[in-house]
XYZ file of C-alpha atoms in Angstrom:
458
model
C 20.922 101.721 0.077
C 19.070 102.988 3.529
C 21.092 103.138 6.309
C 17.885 102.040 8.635
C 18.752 99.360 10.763
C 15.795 97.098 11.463
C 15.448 93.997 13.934
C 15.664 90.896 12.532
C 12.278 89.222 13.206
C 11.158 86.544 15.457
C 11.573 83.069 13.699
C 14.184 84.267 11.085
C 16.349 81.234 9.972
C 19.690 80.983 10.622
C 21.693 78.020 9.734
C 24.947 77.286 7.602
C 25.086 75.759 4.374
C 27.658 72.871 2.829
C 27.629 70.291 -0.206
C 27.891 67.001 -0.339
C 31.152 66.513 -2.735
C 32.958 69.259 -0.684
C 32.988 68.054 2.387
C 31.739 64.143 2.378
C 34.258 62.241 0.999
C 33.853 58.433 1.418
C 33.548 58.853 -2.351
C 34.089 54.696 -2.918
C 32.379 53.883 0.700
C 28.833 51.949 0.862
C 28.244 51.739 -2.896
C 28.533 55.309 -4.098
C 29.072 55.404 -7.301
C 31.141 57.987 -9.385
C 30.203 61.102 -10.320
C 31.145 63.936 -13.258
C 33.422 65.338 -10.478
C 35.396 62.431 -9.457
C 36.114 62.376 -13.280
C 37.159 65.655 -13.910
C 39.097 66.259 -11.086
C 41.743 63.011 -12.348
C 41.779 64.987 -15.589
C 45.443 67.224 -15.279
C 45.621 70.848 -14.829
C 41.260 70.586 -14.205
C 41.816 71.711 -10.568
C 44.247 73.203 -8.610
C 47.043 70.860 -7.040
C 45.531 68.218 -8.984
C 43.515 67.906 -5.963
C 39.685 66.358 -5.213
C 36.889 65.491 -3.020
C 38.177 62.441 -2.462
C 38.723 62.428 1.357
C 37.745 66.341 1.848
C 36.228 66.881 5.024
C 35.439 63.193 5.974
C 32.580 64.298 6.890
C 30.382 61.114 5.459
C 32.399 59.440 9.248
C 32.609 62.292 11.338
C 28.983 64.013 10.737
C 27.985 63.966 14.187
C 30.863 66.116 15.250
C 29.926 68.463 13.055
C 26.562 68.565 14.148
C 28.056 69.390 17.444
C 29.359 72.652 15.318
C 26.196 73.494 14.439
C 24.255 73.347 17.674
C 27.502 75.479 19.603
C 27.086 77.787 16.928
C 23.427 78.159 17.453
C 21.918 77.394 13.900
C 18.572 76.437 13.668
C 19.039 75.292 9.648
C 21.763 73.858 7.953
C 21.143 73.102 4.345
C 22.828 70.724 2.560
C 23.364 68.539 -0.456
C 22.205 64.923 -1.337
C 24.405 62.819 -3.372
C 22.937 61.203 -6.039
C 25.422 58.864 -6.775
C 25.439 57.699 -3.474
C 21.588 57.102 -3.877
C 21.284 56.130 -7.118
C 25.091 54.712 -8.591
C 23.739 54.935 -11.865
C 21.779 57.879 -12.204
C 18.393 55.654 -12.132
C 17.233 51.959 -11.637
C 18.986 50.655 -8.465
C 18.621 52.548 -5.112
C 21.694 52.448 -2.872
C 19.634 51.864 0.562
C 23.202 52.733 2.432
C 23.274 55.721 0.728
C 19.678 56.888 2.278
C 20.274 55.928 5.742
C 23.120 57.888 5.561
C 20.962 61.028 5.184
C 18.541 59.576 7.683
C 20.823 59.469 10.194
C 21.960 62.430 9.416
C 18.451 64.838 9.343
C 17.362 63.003 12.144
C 19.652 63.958 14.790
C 20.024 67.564 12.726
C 15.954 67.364 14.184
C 17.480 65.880 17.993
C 19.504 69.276 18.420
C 16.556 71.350 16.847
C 18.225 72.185 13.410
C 16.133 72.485 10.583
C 17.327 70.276 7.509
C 17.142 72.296 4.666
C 17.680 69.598 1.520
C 19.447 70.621 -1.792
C 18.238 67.730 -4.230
C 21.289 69.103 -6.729
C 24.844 70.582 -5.687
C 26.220 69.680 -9.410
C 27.626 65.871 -8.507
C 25.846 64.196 -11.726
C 26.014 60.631 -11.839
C 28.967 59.650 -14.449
C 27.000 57.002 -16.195
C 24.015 60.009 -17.463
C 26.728 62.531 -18.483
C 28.553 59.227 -20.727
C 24.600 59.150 -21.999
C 24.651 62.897 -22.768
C 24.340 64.543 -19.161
C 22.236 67.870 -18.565
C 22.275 68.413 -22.552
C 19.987 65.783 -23.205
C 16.248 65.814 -21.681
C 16.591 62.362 -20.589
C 18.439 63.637 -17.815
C 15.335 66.059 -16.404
C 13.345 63.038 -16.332
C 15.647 60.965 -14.015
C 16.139 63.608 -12.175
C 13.098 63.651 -11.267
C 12.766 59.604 -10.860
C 15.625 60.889 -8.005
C 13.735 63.808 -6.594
C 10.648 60.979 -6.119
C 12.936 58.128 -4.207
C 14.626 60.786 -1.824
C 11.489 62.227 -0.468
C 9.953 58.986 -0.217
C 12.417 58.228 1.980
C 13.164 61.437 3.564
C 9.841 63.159 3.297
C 8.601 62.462 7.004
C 11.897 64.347 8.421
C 12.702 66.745 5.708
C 10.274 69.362 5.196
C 12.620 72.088 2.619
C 13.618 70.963 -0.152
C 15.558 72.493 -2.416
C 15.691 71.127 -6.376
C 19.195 72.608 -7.566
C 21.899 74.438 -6.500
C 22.919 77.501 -9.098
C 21.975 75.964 -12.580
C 24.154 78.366 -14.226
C 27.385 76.678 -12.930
C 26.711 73.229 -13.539
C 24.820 74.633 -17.413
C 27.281 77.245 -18.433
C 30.277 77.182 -16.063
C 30.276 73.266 -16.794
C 28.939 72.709 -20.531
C 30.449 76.526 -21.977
C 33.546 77.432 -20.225
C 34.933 74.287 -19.182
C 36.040 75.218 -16.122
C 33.819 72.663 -14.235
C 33.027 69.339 -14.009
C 32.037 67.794 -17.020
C 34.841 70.457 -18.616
C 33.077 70.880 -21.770
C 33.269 73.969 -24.196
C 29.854 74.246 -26.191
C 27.670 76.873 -27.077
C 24.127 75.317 -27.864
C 24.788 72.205 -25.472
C 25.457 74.571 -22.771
C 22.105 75.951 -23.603
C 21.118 73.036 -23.472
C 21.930 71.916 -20.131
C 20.909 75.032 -18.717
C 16.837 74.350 -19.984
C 16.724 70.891 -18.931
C 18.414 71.917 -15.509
C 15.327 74.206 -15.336
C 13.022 71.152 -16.740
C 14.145 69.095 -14.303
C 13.798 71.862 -11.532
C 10.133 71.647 -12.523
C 9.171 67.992 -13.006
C 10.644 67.140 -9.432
C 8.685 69.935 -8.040
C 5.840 67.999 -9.429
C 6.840 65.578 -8.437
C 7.517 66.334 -4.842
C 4.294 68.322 -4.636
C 2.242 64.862 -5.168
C 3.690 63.607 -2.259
C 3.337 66.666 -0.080
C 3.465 66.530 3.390
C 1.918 68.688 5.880
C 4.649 72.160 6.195
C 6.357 70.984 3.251
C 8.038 73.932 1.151
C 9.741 73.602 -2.141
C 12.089 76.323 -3.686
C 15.451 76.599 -5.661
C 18.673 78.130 -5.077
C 20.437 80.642 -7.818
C 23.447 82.273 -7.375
C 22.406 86.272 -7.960
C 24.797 88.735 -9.665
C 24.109 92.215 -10.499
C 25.520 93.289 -13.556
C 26.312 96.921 -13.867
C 28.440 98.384 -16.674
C 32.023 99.334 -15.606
C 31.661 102.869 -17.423
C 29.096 105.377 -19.170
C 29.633 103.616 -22.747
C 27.251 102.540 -24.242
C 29.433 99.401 -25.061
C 29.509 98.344 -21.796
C 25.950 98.685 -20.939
C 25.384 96.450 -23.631
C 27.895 93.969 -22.166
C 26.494 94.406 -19.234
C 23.416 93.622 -20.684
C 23.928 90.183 -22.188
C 26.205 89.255 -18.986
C 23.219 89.712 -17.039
C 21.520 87.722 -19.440
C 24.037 84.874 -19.115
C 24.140 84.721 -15.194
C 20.676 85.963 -14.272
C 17.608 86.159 -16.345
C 17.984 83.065 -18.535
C 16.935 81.372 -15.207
C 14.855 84.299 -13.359
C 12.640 84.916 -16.095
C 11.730 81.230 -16.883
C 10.875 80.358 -13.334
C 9.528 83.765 -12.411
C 7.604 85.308 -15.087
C 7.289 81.620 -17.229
C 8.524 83.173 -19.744
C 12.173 83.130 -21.552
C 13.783 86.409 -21.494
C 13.365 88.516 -24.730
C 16.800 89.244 -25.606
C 17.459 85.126 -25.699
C 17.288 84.612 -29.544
C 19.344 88.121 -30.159
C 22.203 87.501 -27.883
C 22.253 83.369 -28.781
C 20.605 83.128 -32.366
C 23.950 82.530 -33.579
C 25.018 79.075 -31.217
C 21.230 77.637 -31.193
C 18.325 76.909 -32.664
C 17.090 76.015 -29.022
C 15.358 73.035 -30.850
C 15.666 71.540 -26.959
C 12.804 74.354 -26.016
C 8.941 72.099 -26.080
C 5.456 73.522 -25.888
C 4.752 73.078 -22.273
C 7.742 73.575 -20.683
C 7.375 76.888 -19.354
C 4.101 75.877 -17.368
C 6.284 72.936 -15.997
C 9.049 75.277 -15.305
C 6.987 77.997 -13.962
C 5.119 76.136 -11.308
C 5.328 78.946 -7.862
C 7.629 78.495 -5.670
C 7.061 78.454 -2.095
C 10.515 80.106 -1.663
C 13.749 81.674 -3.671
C 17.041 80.891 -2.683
C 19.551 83.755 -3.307
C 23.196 83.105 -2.982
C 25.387 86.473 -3.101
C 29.055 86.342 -3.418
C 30.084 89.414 -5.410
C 28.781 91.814 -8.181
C 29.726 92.048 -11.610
C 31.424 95.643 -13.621
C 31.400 93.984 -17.307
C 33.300 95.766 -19.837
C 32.985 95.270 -23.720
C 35.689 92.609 -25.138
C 35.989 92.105 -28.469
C 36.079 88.157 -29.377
C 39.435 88.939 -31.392
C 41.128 90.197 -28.561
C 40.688 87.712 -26.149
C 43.117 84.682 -25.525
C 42.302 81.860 -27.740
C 43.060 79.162 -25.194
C 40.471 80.653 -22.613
C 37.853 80.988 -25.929
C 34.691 78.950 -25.357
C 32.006 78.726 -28.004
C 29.710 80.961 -25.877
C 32.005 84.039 -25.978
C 29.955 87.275 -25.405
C 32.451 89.731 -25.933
C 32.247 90.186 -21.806
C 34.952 90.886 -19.445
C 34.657 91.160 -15.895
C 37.010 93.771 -13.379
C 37.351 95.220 -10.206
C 36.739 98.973 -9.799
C 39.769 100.520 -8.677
C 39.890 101.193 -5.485
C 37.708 98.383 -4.058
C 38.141 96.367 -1.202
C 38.893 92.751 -2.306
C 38.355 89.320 -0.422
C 41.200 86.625 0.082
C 39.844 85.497 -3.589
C 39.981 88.386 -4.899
C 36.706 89.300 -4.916
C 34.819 92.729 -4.856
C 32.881 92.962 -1.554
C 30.188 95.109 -2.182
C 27.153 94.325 0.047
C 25.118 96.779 -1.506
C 25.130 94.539 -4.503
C 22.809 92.068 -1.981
C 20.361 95.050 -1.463
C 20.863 95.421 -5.242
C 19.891 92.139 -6.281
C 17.186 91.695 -3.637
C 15.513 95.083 -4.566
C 15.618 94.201 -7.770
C 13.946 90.721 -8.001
C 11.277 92.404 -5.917
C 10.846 95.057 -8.574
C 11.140 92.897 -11.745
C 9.159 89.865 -10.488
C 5.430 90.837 -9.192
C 5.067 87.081 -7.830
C 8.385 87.016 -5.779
C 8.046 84.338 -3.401
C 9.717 84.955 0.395
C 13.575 85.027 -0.399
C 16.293 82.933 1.664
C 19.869 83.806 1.254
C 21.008 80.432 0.859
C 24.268 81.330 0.278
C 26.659 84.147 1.647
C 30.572 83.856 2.361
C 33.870 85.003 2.513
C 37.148 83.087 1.101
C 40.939 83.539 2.756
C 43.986 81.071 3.403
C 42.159 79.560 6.709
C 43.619 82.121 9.490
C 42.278 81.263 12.495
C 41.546 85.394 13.555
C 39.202 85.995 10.592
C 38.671 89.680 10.898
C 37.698 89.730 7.051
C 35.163 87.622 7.571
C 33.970 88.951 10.628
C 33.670 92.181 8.681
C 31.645 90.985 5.462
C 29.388 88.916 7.449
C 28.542 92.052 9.270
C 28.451 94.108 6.028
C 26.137 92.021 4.520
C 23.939 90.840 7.313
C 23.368 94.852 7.419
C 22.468 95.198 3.480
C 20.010 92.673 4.360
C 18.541 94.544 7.268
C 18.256 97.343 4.479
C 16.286 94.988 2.102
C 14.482 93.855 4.221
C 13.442 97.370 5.636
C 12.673 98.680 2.131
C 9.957 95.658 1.705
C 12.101 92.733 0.603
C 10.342 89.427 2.460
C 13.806 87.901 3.143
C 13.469 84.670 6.125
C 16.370 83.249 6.413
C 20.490 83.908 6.558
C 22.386 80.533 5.514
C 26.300 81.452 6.121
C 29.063 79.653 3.620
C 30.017 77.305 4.745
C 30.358 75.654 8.114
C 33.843 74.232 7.435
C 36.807 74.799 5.519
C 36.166 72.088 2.178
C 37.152 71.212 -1.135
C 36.320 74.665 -3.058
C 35.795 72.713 -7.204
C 38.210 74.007 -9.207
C 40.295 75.940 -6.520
C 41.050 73.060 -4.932
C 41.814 73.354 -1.084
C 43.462 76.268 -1.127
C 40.422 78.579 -0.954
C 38.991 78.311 2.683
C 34.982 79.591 3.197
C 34.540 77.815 6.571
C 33.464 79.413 10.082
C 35.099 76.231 11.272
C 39.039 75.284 10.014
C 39.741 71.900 8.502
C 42.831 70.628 9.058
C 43.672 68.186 6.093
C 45.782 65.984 7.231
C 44.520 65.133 10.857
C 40.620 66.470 10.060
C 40.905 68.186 13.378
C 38.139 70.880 13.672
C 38.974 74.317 15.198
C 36.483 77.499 15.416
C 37.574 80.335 13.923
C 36.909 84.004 15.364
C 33.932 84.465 12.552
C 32.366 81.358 14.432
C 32.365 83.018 17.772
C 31.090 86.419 16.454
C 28.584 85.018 14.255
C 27.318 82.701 17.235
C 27.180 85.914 19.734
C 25.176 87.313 16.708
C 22.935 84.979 16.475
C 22.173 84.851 20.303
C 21.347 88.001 19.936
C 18.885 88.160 16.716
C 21.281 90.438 14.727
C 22.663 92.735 17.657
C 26.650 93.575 16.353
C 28.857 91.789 19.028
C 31.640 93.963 17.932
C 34.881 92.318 16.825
């Protein structure tokens, strides 16, 4: 990576970045109705503490306050989620008005204090009644999706100029549908598959959608979360692991929406779980449509190692096993989570798309963060933001068209799975009271901003 350090350019975006069933809650208020997460988290042991996003971060009453956050802090963006079962209860037919002027409200004083709403269409809160008619495996539910994308920017389109279609298809398709470890909690092999097309299907027909109704400065893009997969030794085992993990995580979405085309190594590394009878003629020019931009979100990179099926446990055994297992070089420096933090895997993956992908559109980072217990003198955040922010500097000096930084997340929230117990935010949540309190990453990062990337130190 080149240790250049380059300017960040006039009209970058900066902003922070939340979703709706994280940090709403209100989950019964105004004629929401329930979705695949409020199911799975009331099934036991499904996430940690037993806990959900029932009353999270209130912030469905306290949103103004947190727009407060947001202008103190100096964002110009914030991205975040729609609920569609707080638009649509059912998944289709009957629009919940309250539901929409809730988001009204909401991006237009985001536009009072000069923030930018950025608009995720999809942050992986499916209706419950389309997953009890077959959820993201069946088609069906591309073409509601859609119906949803349609109703939202009718009502939204005059305010909301980004949209984004859907947040990281490959946790709601394979995190959700293969391993289980996500709402809907199911362990399949060729529904998983499944879900992950019509996720990609529906990406598509709402971007037609959306681009029929196209305002003036409207942009549409998507949001994947970007891994690079390198093999954790010289074997030639594990650069095949490394090979189909990349496949998993990366290029079954890339390549579709990028190249319109479906990898190559698909049928070799899935032949044996599919038929991929779900695939039609025509849905690669549907899914392939340009984008106007790329969302990237960057947590960590992945060392895969070979694992033989036989050897692994049985009760953590999906039908999608890959002989893959993921580990930490020795040696590296960890997050609270446990995660590597390796910001040259951002330079990686953003020199790479630019190599692999002649038609790159400009590239946001939509997503970028750093989990701990919630101390209030967040030193290890301060540090990867500034690690990070730099590998982007780099990327951006070796040609990468990168516009905008979107920090994870603006407040402490309900982290899936993890429960509460995993804290992302600039800003601390506390629980019980919902009193909000900045945390030293929120000062540094707002003396950063001020400054259009100069390092205010620690």
């Amino acid at each position: 990576m080149t240790r250049e350090r380059t300017a960040f350019p006039a009209g970058f975006v900066w902003g922070t970045a939340t979703a709706a069933y994280q940090i709403e809650g209100a989950v019964d208020a105004d004629g929401r109705g329930p979705s695949i997460w409020d199911t799975f988290c009331r099934v036991p042991g499904a996430v940690a503490g037993g806990e959900s996003g029932e009353h999270a971060c209130d912030h469905y009453h306290r949103w103004q306050e947190d727009v407060e956050l947001m202008d103190r802090l100096g964002a110009g963006a914030y991205r975040f989620s729609l609920a569609w079962p707080r638009i649509m209860p059912d998944g289709d037919g009957q629009v919940n008005q309250r539901g929409l002027d809730f988001y009204r409200r909401l991006a237009d004083t985001l536009r009072e204090h000069l923030i930018e709403p950025y608009v995720t269409l999809y942050h992986w809160d499916l209706p419950q009644a389309l997953e009890d008619r077959g959820g993201w495996r069946d088609r069906d539910t591309a073409e509601r999706f859609a119906d949803y994308a349609e109703v939202a920017h009718e009502a939204l389109g005059d305010t909301v100029s980004r949209w984004i279609t859907l947040n990281e298809p490959y946790c709601s398709s394979i995190v959700g549908y293969a391993e289980g470890r996500h709402a809907p909690g199911a362990r399949e092999g060729h529904g998983a598959l499944a879900a992950a097309h019509h996720l990609l299907l529906g990406h598509g027909l709402a971007t037609a959608r959306l681009r029929a109704r196209s305002r003036p400065g409207q942009q549409v893009g998507i949001t994947l979360n970007m891994s690079p997969t390198v093999p954790a030794s010289g074997s030639a085992a594990d650069a095949d692991a490394a090979r189909r993990k990349d496949l998993l995580v990366n290029r079954q979405f890339t390549d579709p929406l990028l190249l319109g085309a479906y990898a190559a190594d698909m049928a070799e590394t899935f032949g044996a779980i599919s038929d991929f009878s779900f695939r039609r003629e025509g849905d690669l020019e549907i899914i392939g449509a340009p984008l106007d931009f790329l969302g990237v979100n960057y947590y960590y990179r992945i060392h895969a190692a070979a694992a033989p099926y036989e050897q692994a446990d049985p009760a953590l055994r999906s039908a999608f096993d890959l002989g893959v297992r993921s580990v930490t070089p020795d040696g590296a420096q960890t997050s609270g989570l446990g995660w590597p933090m390796e910001p040259q895997g951002l330079h990686q993956t953003l020199l790479g798309l630019t190599r692999r992908y002649p038609a790159l559109p400009p590239i946001f980072i939509t997503e970028n963060g750093y989990g701990d217990d919630g101390t209030l003198d967040d030193t290890g955040r301060i540090g990867f933001l500034r690690d990070h922010l730099a590998a982007i500097r780099a990327a951006m000096a070796d040609g990468v068209d990168v516009r905008g930084y979107f920090c994870w997340s603006l407040l402490d929230n309900f982290e899936w799975a993890r429960g509460y117990a995993a804290r992302f935010g600039l800003v601390h949540v506390d629980y019980e009271t919902q009193t909000r309190t900045e945390k030293a990453s929120f000062h540094w990062l707002r003396e950063f901003i001020a400054k259009q990337g100069e390092d205010p130190g620690t």
